JSON list of C-alpha atoms in Angstrom, two decimals:
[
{"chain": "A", "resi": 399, "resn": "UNK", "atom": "CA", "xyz": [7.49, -7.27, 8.35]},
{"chain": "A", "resi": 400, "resn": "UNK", "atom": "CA", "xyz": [7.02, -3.51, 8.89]},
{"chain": "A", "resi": 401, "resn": "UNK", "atom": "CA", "xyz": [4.08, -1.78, 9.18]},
{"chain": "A", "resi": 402, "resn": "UNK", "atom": "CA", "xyz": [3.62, 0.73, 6.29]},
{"chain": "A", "resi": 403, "resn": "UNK", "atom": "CA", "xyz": [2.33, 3.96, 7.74]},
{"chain": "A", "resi": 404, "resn": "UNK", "atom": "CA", "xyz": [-0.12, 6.07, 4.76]},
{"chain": "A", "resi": 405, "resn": "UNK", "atom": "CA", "xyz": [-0.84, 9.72, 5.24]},
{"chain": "A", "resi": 406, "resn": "UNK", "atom": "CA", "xyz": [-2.89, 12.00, 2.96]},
{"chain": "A", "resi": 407, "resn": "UNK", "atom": "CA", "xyz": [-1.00, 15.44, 1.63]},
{"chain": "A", "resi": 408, "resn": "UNK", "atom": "CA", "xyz": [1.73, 15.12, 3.23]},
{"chain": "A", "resi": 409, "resn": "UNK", "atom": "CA", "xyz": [4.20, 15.48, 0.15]},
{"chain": "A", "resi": 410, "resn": "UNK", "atom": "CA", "xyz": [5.74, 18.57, 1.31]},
{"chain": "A", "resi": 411, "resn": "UNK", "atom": "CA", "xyz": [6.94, 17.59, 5.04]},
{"chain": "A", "resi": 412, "resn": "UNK", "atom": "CA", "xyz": [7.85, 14.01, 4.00]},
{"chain": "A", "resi": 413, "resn": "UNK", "atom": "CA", "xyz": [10.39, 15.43, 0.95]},
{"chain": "A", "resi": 414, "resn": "UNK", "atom": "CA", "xyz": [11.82, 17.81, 3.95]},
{"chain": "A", "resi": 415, "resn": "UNK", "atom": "CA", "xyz": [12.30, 14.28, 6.36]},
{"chain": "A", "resi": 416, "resn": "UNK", "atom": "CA", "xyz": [14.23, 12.53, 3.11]},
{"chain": "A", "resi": 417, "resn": "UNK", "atom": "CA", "xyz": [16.23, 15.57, 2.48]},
{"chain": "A", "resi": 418, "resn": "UNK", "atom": "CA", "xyz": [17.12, 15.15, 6.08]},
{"chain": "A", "resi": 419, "resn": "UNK", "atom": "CA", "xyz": [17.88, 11.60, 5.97]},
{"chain": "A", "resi": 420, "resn": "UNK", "atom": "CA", "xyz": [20.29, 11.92, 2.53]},
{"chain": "A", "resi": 421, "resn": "UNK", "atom": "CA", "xyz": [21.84, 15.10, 4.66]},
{"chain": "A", "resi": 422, "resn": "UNK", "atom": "CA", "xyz": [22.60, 12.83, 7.74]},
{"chain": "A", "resi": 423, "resn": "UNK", "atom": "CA", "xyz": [23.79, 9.77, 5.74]},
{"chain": "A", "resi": 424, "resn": "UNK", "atom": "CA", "xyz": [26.58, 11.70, 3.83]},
{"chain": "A", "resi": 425, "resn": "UNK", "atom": "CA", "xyz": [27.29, 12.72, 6.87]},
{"chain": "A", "resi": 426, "resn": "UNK", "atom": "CA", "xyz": [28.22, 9.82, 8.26]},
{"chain": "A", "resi": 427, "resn": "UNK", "atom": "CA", "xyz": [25.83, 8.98, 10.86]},
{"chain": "A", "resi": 428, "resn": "UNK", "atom": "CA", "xyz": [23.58, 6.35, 11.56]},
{"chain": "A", "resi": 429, "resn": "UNK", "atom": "CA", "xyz": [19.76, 6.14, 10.47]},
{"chain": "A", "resi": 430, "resn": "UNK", "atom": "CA", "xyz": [17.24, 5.24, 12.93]},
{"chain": "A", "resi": 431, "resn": "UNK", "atom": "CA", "xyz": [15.12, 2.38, 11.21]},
{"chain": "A", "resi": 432, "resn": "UNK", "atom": "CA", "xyz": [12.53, 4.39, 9.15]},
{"chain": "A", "resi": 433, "resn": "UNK", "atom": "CA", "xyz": [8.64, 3.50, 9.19]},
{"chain": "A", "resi": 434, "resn": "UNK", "atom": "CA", "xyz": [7.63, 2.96, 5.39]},
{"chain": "A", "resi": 435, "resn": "UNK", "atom": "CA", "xyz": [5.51, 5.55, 4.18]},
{"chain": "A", "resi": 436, "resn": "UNK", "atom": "CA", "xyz": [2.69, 5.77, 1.42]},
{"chain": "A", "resi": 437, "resn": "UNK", "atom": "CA", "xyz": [1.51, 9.48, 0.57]},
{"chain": "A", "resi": 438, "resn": "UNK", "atom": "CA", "xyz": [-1.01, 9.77, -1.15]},
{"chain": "A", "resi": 439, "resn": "UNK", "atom": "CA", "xyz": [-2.54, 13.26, -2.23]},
{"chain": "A", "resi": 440, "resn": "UNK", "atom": "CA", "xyz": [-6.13, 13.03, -1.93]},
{"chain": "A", "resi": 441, "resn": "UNK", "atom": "CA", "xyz": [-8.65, 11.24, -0.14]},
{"chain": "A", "resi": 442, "resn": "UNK", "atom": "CA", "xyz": [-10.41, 9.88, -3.37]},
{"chain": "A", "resi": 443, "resn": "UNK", "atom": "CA", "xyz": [-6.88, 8.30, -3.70]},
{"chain": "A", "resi": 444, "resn": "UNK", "atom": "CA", "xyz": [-6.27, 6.86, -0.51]},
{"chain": "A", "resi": 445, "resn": "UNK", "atom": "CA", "xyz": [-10.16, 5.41, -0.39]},
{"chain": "A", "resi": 446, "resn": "UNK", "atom": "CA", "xyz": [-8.75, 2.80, -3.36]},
{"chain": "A", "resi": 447, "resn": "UNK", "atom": "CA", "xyz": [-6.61, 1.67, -0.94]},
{"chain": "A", "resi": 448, "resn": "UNK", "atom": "CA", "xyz": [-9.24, 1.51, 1.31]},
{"chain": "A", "resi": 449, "resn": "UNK", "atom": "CA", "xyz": [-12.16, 0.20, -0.95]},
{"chain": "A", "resi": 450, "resn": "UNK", "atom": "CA", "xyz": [-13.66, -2.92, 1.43]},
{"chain": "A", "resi": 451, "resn": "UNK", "atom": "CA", "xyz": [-12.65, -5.55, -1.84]},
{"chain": "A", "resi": 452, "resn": "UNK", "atom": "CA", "xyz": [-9.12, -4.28, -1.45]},
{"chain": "A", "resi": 453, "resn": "UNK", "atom": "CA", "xyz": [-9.35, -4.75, 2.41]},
{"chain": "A", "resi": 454, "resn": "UNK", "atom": "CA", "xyz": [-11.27, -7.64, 2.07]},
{"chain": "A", "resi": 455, "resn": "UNK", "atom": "CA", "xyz": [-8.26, -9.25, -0.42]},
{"chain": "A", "resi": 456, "resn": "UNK", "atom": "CA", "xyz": [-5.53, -8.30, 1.94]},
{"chain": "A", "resi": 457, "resn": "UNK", "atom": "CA", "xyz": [-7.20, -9.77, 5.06]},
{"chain": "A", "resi": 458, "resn": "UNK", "atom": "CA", "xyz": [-7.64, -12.77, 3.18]},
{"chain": "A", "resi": 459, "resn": "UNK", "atom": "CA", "xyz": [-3.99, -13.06, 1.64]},
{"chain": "A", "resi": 460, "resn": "UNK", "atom": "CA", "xyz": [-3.15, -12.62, 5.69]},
{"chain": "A", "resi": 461, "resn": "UNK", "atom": "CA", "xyz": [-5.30, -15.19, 7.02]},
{"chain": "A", "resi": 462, "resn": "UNK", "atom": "CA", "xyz": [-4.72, -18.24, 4.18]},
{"chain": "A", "resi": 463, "resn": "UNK", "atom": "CA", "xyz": [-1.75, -17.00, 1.66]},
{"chain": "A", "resi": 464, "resn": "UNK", "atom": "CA", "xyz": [-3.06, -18.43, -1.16]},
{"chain": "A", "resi": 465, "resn": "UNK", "atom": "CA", "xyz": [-0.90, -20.19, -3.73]},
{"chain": "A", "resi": 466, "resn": "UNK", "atom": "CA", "xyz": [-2.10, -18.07, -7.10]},
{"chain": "A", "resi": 467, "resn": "UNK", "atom": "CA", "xyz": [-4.77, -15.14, -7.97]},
{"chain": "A", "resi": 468, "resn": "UNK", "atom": "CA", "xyz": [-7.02, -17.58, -8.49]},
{"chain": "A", "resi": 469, "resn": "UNK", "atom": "CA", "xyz": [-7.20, -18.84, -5.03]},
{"chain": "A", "resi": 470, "resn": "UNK", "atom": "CA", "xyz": [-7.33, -15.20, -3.68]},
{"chain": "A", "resi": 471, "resn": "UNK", "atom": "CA", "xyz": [-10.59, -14.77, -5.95]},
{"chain": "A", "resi": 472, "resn": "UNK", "atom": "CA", "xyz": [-11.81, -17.95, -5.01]},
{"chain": "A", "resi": 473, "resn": "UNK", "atom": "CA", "xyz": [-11.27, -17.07, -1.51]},
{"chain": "A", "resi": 474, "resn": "UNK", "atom": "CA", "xyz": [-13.32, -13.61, -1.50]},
{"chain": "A", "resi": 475, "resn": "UNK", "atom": "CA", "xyz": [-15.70, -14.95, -4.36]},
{"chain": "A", "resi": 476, "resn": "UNK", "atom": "CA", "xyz": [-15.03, -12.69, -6.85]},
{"chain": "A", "resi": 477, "resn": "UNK", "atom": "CA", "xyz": [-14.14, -12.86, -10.43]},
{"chain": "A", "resi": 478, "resn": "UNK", "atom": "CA", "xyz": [-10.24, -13.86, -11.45]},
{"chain": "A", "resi": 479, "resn": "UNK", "atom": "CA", "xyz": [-9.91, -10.46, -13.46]},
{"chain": "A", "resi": 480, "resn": "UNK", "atom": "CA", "xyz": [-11.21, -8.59, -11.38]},
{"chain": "A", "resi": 481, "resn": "UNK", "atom": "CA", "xyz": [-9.04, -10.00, -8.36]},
{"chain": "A", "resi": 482, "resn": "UNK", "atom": "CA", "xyz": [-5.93, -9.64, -10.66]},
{"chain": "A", "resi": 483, "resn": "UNK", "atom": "CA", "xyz": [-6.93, -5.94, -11.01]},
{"chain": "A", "resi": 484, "resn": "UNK", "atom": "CA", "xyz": [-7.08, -5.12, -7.78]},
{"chain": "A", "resi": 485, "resn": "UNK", "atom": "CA", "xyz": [-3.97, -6.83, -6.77]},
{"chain": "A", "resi": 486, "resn": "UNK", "atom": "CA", "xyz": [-2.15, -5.14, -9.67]},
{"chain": "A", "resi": 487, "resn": "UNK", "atom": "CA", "xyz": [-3.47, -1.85, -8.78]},
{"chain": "A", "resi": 488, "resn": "UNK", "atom": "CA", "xyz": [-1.69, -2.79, -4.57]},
{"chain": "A", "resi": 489, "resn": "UNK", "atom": "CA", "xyz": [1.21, -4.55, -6.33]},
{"chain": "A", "resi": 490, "resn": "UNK", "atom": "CA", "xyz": [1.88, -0.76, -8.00]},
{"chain": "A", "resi": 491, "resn": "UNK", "atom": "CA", "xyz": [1.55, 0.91, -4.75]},
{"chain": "A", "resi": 492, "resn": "UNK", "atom": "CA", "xyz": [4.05, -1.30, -2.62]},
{"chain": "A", "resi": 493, "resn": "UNK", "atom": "CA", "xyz": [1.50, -3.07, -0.17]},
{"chain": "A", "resi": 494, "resn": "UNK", "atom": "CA", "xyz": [1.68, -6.42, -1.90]},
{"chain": "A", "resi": 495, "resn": "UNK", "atom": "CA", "xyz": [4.42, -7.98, -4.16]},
{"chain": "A", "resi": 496, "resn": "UNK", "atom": "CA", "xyz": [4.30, -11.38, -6.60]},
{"chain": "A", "resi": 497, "resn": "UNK", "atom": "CA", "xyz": [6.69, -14.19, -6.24]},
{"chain": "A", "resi": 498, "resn": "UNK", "atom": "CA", "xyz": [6.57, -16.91, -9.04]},
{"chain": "A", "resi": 499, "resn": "UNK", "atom": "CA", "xyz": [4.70, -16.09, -11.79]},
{"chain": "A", "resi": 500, "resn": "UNK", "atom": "CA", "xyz": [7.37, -17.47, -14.56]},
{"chain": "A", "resi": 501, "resn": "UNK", "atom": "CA", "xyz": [6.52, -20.08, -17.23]},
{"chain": "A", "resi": 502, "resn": "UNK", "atom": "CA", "xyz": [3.66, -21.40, -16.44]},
{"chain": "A", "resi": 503, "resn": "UNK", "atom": "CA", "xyz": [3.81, -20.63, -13.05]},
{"chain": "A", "resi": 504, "resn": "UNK", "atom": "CA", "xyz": [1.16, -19.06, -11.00]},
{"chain": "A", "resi": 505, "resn": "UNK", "atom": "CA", "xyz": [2.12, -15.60, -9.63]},
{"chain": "A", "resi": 506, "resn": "UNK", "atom": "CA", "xyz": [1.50, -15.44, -5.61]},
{"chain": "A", "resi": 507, "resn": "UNK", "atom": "CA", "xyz": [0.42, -12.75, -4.06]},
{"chain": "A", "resi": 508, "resn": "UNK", "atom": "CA", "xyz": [2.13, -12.00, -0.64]},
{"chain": "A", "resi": 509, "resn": "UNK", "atom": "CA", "xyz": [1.64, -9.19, 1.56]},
{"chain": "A", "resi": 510, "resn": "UNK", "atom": "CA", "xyz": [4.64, -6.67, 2.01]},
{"chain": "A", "resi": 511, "resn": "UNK", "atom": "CA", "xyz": [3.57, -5.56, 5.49]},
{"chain": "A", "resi": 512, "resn": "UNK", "atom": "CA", "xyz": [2.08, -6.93, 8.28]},
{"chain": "A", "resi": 513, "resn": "UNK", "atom": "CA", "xyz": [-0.49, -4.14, 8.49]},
{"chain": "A", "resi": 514, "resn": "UNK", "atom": "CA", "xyz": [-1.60, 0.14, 7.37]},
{"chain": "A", "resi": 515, "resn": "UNK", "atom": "CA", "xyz": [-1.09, 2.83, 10.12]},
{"chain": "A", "resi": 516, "resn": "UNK", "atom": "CA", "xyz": [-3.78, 5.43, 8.64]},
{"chain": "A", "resi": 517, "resn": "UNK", "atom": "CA", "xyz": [-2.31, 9.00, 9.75]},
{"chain": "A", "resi": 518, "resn": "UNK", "atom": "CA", "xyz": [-5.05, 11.34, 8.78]},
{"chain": "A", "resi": 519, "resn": "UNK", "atom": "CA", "xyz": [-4.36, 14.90, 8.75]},
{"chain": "A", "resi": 520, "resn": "UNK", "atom": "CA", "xyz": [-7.96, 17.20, 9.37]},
{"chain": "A", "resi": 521, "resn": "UNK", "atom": "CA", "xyz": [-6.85, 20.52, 7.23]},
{"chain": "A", "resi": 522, "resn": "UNK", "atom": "CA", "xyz": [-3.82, 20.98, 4.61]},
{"chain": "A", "resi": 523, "resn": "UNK", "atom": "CA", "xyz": [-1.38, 23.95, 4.79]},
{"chain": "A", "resi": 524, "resn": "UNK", "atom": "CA", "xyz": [-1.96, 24.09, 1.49]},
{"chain": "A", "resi": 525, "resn": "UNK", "atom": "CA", "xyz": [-5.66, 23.86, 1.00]},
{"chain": "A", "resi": 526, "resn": "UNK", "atom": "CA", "xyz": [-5.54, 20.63, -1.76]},
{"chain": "A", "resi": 527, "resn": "UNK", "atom": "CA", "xyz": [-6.33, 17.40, -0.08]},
{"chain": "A", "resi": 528, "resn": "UNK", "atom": "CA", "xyz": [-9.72, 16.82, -2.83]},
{"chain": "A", "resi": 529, "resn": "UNK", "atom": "CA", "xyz": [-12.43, 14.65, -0.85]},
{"chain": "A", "resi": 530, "resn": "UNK", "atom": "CA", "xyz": [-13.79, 11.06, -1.58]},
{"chain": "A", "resi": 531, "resn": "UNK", "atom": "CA", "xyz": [-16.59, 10.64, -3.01]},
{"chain": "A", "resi": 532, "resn": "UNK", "atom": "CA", "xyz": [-19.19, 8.71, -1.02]}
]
C-alpha cells in the first residue's frame, strides 16, 4: 500500500501538477508513480483527520483488522455509532474503504494506506488556510 501524503491549502499548486500530468499523458509519455494526495483547505479540516479517536481507530484497524465496526468499537471502547461515524466520515475522504457489508454481512473496515505523510505548509500565498480550534 502507498502512503497517502495530506497537505493543507495547497489546492492551487496541486491542480497545476494534474494539469501537468493530463499534459504529459496525451503526450505520450510515461508517469512516474504518483504519491496519493489529500488537500485539505484548512487546518480545522485536516485536525478531523487528525482527532486522537480517528488516529486511535486507524492504529487499531492496523494492528488487529477487525472483522466488522463492531469489533473496531469494541477494540477502542467506544460506542458502535459513534465508531461507524467516524469511519464513514475516513471512508468519504479515501483513507479507509469497506469490503463486505451485503445482506447481512458485516461491512469491514480496511485501511487504504499503510500510513499519512503530514506536509504542513507555515504561511499561504493566498492568506486562507483558517486555524483549528484548540
Amino acid at each position: 500500500m502507498p502512503t497517502l501524503k495530506v497537505t493543507v491549502g495547497e489546492r492551487d499548486r496541486l491542480d497545476q501538477r494534474t494539469r501537468s500530468r493530463i499534459e504529459t499523458a496525451q503526450e505520450g509519455e510515461a508517469l512516474d508513480d504518483a504519491q496519493p494526495v489529500l488537500n485539505f483547505d484548512s487546518y480545522a479540516e485536516l485536525s478531523r483527520l487528525l482527532s486522537p479517536k480517528n488516529l486511535e481507530l486507524l492504529e487499531a484497524i492496523s494492528e488487529h483488522e477487525p472483522e466488522s465496526i463492531r469489533e473496531a468499537a469494541d477494540l477502542v471502547n467506544r460506542d458502535y455509532k459513534q465508531v461507524h461515524r467516524n469511519l464513514t466520515e475516513l471512508e468519504d475522504i479515501g483513507v479507509i474503504e469497506f469490503s463486505g457489508g451485503g445482506s447481512g454481512q458485516a461491512k469491514i473496515p480496511m485501511l487504504t494506506y499503510d500510513g499519512l505523510e503530514i506536509d504542513i505548509p507555515f504561511g499561504s500565498p493566498n492568506g486562507n488556510i483558517g486555524a483549528a480550534a484548540p
